[in-house]
Tab-separated table of C-alpha atoms and ligand atoms in Angstrom:
chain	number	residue	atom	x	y	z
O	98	UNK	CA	105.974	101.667	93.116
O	99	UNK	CA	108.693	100.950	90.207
O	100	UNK	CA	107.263	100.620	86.908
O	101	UNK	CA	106.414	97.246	85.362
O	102	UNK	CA	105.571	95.576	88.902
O	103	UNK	CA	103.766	92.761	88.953
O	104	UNK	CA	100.180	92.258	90.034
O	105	UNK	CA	99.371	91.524	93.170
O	106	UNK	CA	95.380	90.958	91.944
O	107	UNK	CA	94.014	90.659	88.506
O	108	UNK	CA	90.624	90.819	88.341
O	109	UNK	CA	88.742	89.302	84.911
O	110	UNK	CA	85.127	90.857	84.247
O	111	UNK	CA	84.042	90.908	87.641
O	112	UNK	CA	80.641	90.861	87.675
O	113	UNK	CA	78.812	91.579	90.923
O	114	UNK	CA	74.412	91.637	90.402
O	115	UNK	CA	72.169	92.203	93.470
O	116	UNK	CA	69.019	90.397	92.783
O	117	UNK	CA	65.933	92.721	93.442
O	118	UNK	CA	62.693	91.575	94.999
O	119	UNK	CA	59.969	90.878	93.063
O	120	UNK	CA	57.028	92.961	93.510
O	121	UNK	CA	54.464	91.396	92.302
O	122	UNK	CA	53.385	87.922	91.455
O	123	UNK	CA	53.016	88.735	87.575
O	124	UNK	CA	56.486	89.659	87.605
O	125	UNK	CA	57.779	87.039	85.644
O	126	UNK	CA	61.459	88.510	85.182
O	127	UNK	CA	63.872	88.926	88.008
O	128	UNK	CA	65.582	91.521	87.889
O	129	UNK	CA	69.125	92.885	89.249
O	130	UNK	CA	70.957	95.811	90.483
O	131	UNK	CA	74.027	95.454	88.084
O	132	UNK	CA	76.410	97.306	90.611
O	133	UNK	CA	79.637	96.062	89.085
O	134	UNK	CA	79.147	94.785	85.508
O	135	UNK	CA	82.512	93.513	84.269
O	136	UNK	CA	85.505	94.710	85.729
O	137	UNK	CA	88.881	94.162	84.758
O	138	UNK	CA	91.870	95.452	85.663
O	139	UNK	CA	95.321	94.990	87.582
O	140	UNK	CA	96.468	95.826	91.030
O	141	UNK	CA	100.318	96.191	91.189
O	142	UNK	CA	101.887	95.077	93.588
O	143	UNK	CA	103.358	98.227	96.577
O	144	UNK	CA	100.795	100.667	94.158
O	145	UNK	CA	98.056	102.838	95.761
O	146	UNK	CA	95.043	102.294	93.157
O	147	UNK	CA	92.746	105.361	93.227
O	148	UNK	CA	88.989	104.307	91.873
O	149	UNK	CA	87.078	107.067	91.972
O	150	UNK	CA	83.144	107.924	90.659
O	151	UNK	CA	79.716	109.385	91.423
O	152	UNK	CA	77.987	107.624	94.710
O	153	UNK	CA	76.021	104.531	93.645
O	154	UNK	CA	78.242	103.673	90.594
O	155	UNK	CA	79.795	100.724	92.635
O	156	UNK	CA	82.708	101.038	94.034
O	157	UNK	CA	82.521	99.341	97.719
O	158	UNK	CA	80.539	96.843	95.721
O	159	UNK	CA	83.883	96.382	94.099
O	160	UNK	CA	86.164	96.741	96.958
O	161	UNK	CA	83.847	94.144	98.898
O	162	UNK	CA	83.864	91.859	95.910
O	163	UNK	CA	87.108	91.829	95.730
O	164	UNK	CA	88.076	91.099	98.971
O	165	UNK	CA	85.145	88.161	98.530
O	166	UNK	CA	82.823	89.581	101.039
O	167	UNK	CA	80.462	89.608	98.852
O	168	UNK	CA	79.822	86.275	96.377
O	169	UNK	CA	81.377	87.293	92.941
O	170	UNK	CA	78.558	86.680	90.462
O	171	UNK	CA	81.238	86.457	87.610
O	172	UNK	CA	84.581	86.626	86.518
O	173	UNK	CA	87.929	85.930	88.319
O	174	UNK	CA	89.939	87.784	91.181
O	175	UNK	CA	93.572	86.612	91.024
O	176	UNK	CA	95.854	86.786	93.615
O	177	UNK	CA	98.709	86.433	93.752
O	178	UNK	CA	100.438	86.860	97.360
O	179	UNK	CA	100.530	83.308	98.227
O	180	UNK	CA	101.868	80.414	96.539
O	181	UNK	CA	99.590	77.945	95.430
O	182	UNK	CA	100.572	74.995	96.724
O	183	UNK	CA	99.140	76.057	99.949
O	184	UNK	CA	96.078	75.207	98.217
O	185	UNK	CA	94.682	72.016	96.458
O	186	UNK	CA	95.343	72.084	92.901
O	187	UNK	CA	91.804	72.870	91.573
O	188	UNK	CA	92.001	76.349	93.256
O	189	UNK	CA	95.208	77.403	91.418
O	190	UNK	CA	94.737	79.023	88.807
O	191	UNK	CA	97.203	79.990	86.111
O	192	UNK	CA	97.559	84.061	85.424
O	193	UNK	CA	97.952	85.496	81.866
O	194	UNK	CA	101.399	85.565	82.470
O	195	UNK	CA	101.712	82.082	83.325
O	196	UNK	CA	102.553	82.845	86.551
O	197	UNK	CA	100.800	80.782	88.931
O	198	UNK	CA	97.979	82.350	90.970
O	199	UNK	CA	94.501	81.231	93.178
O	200	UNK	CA	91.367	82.335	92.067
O	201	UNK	CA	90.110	83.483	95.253
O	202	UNK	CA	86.144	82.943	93.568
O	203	UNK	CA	87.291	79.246	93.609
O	204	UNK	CA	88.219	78.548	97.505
O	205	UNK	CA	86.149	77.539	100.323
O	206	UNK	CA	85.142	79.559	103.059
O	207	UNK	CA	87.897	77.664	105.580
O	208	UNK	CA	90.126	78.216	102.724
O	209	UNK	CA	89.532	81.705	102.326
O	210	UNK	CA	89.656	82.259	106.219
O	211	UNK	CA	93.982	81.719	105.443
O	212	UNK	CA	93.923	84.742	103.377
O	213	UNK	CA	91.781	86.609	105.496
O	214	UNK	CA	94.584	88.044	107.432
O	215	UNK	CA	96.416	89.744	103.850
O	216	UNK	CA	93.743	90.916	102.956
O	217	UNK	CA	92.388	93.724	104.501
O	218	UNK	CA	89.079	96.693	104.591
O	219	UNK	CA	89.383	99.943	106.056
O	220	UNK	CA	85.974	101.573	106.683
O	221	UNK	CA	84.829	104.505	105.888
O	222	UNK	CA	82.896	105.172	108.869
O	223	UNK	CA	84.878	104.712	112.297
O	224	UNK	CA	81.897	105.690	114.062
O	225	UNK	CA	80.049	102.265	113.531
O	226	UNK	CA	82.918	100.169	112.701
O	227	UNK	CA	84.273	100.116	115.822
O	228	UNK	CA	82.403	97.847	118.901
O	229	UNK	CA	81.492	100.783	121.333
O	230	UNK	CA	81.603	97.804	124.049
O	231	UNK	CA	85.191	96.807	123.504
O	232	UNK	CA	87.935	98.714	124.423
O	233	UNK	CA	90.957	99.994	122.237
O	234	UNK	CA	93.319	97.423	122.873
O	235	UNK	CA	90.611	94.639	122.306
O	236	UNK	CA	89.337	96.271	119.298
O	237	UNK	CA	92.834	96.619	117.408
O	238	UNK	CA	93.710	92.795	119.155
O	239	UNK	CA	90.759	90.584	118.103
O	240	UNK	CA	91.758	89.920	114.789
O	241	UNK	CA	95.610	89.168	116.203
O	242	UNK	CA	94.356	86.617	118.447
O	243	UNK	CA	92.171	85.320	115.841
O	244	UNK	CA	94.281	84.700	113.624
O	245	UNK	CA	96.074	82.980	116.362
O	246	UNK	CA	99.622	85.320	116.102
O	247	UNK	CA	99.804	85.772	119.807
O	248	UNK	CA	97.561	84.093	122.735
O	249	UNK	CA	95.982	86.334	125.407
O	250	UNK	CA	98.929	85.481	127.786
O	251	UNK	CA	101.031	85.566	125.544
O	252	UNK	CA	103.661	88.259	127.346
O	253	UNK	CA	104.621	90.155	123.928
O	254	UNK	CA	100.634	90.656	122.949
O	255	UNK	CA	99.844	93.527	124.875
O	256	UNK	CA	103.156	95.085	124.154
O	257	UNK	CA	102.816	94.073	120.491
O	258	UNK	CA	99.294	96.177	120.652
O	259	UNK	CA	100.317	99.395	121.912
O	260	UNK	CA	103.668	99.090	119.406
O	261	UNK	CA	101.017	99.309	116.372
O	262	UNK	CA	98.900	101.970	118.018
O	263	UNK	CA	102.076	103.874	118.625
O	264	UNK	CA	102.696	103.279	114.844
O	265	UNK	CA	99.465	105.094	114.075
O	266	UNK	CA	99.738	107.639	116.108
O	267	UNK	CA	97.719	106.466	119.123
O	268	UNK	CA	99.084	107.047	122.740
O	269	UNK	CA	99.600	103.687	124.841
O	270	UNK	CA	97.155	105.597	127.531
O	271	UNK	CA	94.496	104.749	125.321
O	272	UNK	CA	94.597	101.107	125.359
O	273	UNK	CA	91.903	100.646	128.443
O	274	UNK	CA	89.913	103.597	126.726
O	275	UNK	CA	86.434	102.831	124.828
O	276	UNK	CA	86.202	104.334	120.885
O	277	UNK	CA	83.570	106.651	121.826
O	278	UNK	CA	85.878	108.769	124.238
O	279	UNK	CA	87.678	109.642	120.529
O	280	UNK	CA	87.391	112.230	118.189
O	281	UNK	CA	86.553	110.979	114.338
O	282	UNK	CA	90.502	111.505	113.395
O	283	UNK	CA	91.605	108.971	116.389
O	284	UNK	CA	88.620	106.768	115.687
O	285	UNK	CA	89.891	106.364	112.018
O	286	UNK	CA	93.418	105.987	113.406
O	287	UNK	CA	91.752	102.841	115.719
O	288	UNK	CA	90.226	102.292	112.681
O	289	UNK	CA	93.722	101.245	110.586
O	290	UNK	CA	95.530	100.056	113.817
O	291	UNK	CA	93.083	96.952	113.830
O	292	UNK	CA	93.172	96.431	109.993
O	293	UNK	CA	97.428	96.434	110.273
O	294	UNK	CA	97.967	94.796	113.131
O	295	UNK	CA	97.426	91.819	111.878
O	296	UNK	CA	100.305	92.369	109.272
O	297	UNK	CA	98.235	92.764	105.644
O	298	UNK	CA	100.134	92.351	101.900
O	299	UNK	CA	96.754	94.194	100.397
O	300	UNK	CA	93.880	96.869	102.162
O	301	UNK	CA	90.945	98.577	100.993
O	302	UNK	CA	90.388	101.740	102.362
O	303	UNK	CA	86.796	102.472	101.431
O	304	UNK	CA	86.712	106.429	102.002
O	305	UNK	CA	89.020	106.057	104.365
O	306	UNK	CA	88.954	109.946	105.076
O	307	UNK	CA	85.788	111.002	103.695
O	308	UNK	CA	83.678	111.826	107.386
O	309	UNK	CA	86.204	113.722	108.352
O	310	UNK	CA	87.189	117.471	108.530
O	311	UNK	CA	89.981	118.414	105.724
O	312	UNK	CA	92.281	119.367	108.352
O	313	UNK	CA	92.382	115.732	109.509
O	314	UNK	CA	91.911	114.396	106.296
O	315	UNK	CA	95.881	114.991	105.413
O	316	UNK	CA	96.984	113.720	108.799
O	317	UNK	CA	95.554	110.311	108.288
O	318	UNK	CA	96.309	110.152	104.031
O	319	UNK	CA	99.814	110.873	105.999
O	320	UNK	CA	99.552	108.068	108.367
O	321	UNK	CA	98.089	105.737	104.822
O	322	UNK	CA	101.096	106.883	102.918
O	323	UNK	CA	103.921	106.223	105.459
O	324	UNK	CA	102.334	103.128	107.167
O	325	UNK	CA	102.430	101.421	102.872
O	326	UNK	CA	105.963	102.341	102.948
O	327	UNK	CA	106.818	100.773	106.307
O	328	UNK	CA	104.994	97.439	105.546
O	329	UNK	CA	105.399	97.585	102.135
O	330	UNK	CA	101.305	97.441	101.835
O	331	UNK	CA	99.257	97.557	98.261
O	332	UNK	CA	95.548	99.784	98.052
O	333	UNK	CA	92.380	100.326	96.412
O	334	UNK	CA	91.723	103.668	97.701
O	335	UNK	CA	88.071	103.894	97.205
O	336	UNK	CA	87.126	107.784	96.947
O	337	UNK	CA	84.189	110.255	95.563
O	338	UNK	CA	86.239	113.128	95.897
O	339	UNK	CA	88.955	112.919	92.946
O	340	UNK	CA	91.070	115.573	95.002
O	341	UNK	CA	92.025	113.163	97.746
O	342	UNK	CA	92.751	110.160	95.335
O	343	UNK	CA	95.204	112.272	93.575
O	344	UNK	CA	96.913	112.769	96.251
O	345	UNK	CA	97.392	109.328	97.365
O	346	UNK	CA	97.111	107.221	94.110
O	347	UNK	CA	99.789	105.921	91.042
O	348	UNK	CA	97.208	105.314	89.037
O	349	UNK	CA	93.231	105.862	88.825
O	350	UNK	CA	90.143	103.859	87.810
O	351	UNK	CA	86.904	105.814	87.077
O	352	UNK	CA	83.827	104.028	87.400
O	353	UNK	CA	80.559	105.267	86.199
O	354	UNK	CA	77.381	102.959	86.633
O	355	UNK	CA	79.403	99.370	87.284
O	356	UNK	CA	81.628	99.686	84.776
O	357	UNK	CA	85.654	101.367	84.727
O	358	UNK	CA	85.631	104.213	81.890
O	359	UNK	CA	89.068	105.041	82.313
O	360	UNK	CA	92.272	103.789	84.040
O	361	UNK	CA	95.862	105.685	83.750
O	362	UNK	CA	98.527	106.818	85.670
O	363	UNK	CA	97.161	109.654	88.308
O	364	UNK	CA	99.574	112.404	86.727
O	365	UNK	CA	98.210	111.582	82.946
O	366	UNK	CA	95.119	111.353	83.828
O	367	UNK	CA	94.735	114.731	85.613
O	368	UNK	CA	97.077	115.915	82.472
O	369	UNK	CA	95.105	114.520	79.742
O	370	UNK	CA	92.092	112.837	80.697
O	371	UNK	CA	90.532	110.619	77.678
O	372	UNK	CA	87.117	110.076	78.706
O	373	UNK	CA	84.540	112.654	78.875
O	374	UNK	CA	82.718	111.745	82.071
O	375	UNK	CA	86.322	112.196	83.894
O	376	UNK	CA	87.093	115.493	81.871
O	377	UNK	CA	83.509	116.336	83.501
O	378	UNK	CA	84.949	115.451	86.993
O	379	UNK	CA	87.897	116.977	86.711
O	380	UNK	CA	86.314	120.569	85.221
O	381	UNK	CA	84.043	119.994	88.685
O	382	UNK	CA	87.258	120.176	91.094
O	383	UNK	CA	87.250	124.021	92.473
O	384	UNK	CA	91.114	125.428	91.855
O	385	UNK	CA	92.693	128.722	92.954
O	386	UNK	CA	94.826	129.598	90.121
O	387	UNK	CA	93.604	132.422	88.724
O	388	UNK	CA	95.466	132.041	85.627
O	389	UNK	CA	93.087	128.360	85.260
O	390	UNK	CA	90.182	129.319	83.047
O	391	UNK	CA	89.044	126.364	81.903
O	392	UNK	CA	85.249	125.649	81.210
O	393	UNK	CA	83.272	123.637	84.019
O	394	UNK	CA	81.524	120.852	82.602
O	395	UNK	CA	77.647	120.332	84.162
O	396	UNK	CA	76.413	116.901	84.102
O	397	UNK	CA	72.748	117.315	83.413
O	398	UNK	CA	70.149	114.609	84.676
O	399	UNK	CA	69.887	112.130	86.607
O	400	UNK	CA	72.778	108.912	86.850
O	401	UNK	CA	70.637	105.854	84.964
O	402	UNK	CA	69.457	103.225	87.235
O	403	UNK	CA	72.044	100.185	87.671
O	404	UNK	CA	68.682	97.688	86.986
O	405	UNK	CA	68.362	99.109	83.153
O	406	UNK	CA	71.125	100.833	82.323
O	407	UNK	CA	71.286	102.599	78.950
O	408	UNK	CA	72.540	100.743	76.170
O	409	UNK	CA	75.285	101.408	74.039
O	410	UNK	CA	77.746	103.706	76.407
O	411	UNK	CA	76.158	103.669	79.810
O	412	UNK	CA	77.718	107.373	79.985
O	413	UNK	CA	75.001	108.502	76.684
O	414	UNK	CA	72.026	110.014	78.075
O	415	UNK	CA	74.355	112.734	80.086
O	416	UNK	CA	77.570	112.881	77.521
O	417	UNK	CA	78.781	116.845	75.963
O	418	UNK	CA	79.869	114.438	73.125
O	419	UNK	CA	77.224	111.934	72.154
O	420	UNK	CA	76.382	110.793	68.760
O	421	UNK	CA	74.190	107.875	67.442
O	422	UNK	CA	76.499	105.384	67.746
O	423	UNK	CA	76.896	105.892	71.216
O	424	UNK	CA	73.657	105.360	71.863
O	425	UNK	CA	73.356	101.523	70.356
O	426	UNK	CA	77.213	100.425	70.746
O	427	UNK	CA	78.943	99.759	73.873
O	428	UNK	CA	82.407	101.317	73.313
O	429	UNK	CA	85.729	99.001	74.036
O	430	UNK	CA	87.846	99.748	76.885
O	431	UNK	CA	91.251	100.333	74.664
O	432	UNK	CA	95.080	101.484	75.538
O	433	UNK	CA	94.735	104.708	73.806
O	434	UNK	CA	97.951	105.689	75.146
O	435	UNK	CA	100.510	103.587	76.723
O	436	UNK	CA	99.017	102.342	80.128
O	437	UNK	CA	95.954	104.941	79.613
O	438	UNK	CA	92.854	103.469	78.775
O	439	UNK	CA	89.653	104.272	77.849
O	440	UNK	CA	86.496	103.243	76.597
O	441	UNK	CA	84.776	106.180	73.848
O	442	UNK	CA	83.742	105.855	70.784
O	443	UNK	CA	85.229	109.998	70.565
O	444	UNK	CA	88.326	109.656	72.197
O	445	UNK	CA	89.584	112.241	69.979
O	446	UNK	CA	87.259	114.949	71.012
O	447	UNK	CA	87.924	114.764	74.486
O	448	UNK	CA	88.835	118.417	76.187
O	449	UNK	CA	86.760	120.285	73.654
O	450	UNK	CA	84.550	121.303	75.576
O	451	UNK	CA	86.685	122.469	78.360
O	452	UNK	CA	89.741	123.806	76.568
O	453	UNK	CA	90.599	127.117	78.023
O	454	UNK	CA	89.402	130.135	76.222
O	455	UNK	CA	92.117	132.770	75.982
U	1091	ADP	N1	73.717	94.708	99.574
U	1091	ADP	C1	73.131	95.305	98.524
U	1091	ADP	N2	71.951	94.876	98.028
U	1091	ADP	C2	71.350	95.449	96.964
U	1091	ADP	N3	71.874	96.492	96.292
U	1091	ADP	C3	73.055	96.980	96.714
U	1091	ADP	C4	73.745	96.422	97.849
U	1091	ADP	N4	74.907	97.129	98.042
U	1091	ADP	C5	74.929	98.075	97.075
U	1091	ADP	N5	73.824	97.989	96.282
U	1091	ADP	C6	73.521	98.838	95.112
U	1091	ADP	O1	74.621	98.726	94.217
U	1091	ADP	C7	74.906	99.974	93.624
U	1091	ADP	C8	76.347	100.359	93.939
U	1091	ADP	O2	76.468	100.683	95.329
U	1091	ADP	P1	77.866	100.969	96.023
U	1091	ADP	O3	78.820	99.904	95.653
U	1091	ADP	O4	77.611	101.177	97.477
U	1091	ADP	O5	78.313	102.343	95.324
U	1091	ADP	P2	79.390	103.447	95.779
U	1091	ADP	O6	80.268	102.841	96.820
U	1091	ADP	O7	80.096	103.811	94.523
U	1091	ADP	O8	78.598	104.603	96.309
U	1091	ADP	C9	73.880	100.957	94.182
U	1091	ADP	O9	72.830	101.057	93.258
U	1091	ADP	C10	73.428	100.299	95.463
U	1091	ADP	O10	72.104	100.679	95.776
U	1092	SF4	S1	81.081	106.676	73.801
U	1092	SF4	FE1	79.866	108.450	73.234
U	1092	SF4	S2	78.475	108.761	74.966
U	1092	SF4	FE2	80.091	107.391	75.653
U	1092	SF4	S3	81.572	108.721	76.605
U	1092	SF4	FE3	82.204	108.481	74.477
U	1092	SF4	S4	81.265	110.182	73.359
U	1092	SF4	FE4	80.252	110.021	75.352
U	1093	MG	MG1	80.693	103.514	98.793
């Protein structure tokens, strides 16, 4: 990615709320899981976006959201891969650049059936992604022939087919085979061949890579990296494990309890982070320097539920670094440096507590 690209999404306070059931008639209030609770940020386009953070703090929420699987509850998701007069006029939307863009919250389901195809989700469990009752070549052609690029008799389908499994690594033989005669590495590999085969500007790889052993793990980040740079793809790469996303990403959201703390370039964020909750992450990651003898941060208790979260900064009740302002005022997400943001009322105190003792 060259710096200063120009976004492929923007996404304005996303907002995504599960409503709980009520439990009892008396209930009066209804109340919500607030799993993503105003989002913004940019995806560039041809970057890998890392967005990384505890299970349960929302990030397939996101990715699903995004991607308008989900109903957004609020905000917008601009994108802008396709020109806008493909659409009527009240979809378009105009960006903050002025560049034109569509709201993808705006279109109608037929509508946003045309985008389906750039927009793309990579599971992160090939084991019950895939139909056990299809076979390999009708599980990576479905979505080609749905979205009406070849025809069954078409003579270049099949041939097309096994030229994208061939791409991922998958041997032509394979092509009459069912998923469950795989191992989890060539299951994940299926996994991609059906999301790019149908020829994607932007995927989500929700961990992509997480069920499977470490040894694999770098074969198919591999596959992710070179298959970007051959179709000139954009990611989220959704991960819990900061390790991996470092290796993939240009730059890094972490989320804690719906909301982004911090966002920066992968290199200055591992650097330098500027929120505590990441310096706690990144103090967490086991390292075999010897010469590394930097203090591990423990979180103690519990992450907050996503129905009441704390107020002030969601991050309060388990921050090294609170004080009492924390606790009633929701810090601003601000460019502390340039392109590194954060939202902390002590941005200036972060790495205190893990600053190597010598
Ligand atoms: N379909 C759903 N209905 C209700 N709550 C949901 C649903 N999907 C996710 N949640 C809740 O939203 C929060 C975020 O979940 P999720 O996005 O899966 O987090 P992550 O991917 O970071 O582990 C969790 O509290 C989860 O229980
Ligand atoms: S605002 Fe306060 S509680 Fe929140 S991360 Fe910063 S120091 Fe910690
Ligand atoms: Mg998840």
């Amino acid at each position: 990615m060259s710096e200063g690209s120009s976004a492929l999404l923007a996404v304005r306070n996303l907002k995504k709320y599960f409503p709980l059931k009520r439990t009892s008639l008396r209930q009066k209030e209804q109340l919500y899981v607030r799993a993503n609770d105003g989002i913004s940020l940019d995806i560039k386009e041809g970057e890998t976006f890392g967005l990384v953070g505890e299970s349960g703090c929302g990030k397939s929420t996101f990715g699903r959201v995004l991607l308008q699987l989900y109903p957004q509850t609020e905000g917008e998701t601009i994108y802008y891969g396709r020109r806008p007069e493909e659409f009527q006029p009240e979809y378009r939307k105009k960006a903050p650049s002025n560049e034109p863009g569509i709201d993808l919250t705006q279109l109608k389901p037929k509508e946003m059936r045309l985008l389906r195809r750039d927009l793309q989700l990579i599971f992160q469990d090939p084991y019950s992604s895939l139909n056990p009752r299809m076979t390999v070549g009708q599980i990576i052609g479905e979505g080609v022939l749905a979205h009406g690029m070849f025809t069954r008799r078409d003579p270049g389908f099949s041939e097309y087919i096994v030229a994208i499994m061939e791409q991922c690594g998958l041997s032509p033989y394979m092509f009459h085979r069912y998923p469950h005669q795989f191992s989890g590495g060539q299951r994940q590999r299926i996994g991609i061949a059906r999301s790019l085969a149908v020829k994607p500007r932007f995927v989500v790889c929700d961990e992509a890579v997480s069920a499977l052993d470490v040894s694999i793990q770098s074969q198919i980040l591999n596959l992710l990296m070179d298959l970007k740079q051959e179709q000139k793809l954009t990611y989220l790469f959704i991960s819990h494990d900061l390790s991996v996303v470092k290796y993939i990403s240009d730059r890094i959201g972490v989320m804690y309890l719906g909301s982004l703390v911090e966002l920066a370039a992968s290199k200055d964020l591992f650097q330098e982070p500027l929120h505590p909750y990441t310096e706690a992450l990144l103090s967490a990651i086991p390292t075999t320097d010897p010469q590394n003898n930097r203090k591990v941060i423990l979180l103690e208790g519990d992450i907050p539920s996503p129905v009441r979260p704390p107020l002030g900064c969601k991050f309060h009740t388990r921050c090294p670094y609170a004080t009492d302002i924390c606790k009633t005022d929701p810090p601003e997400f601000v460019e502390a440096k340039p392109g590194h943001y954060s939202a902390c009322h002590h941005i200036d105190r972060v790495g205190e507590k893990t600053r190597r003792v010598s």
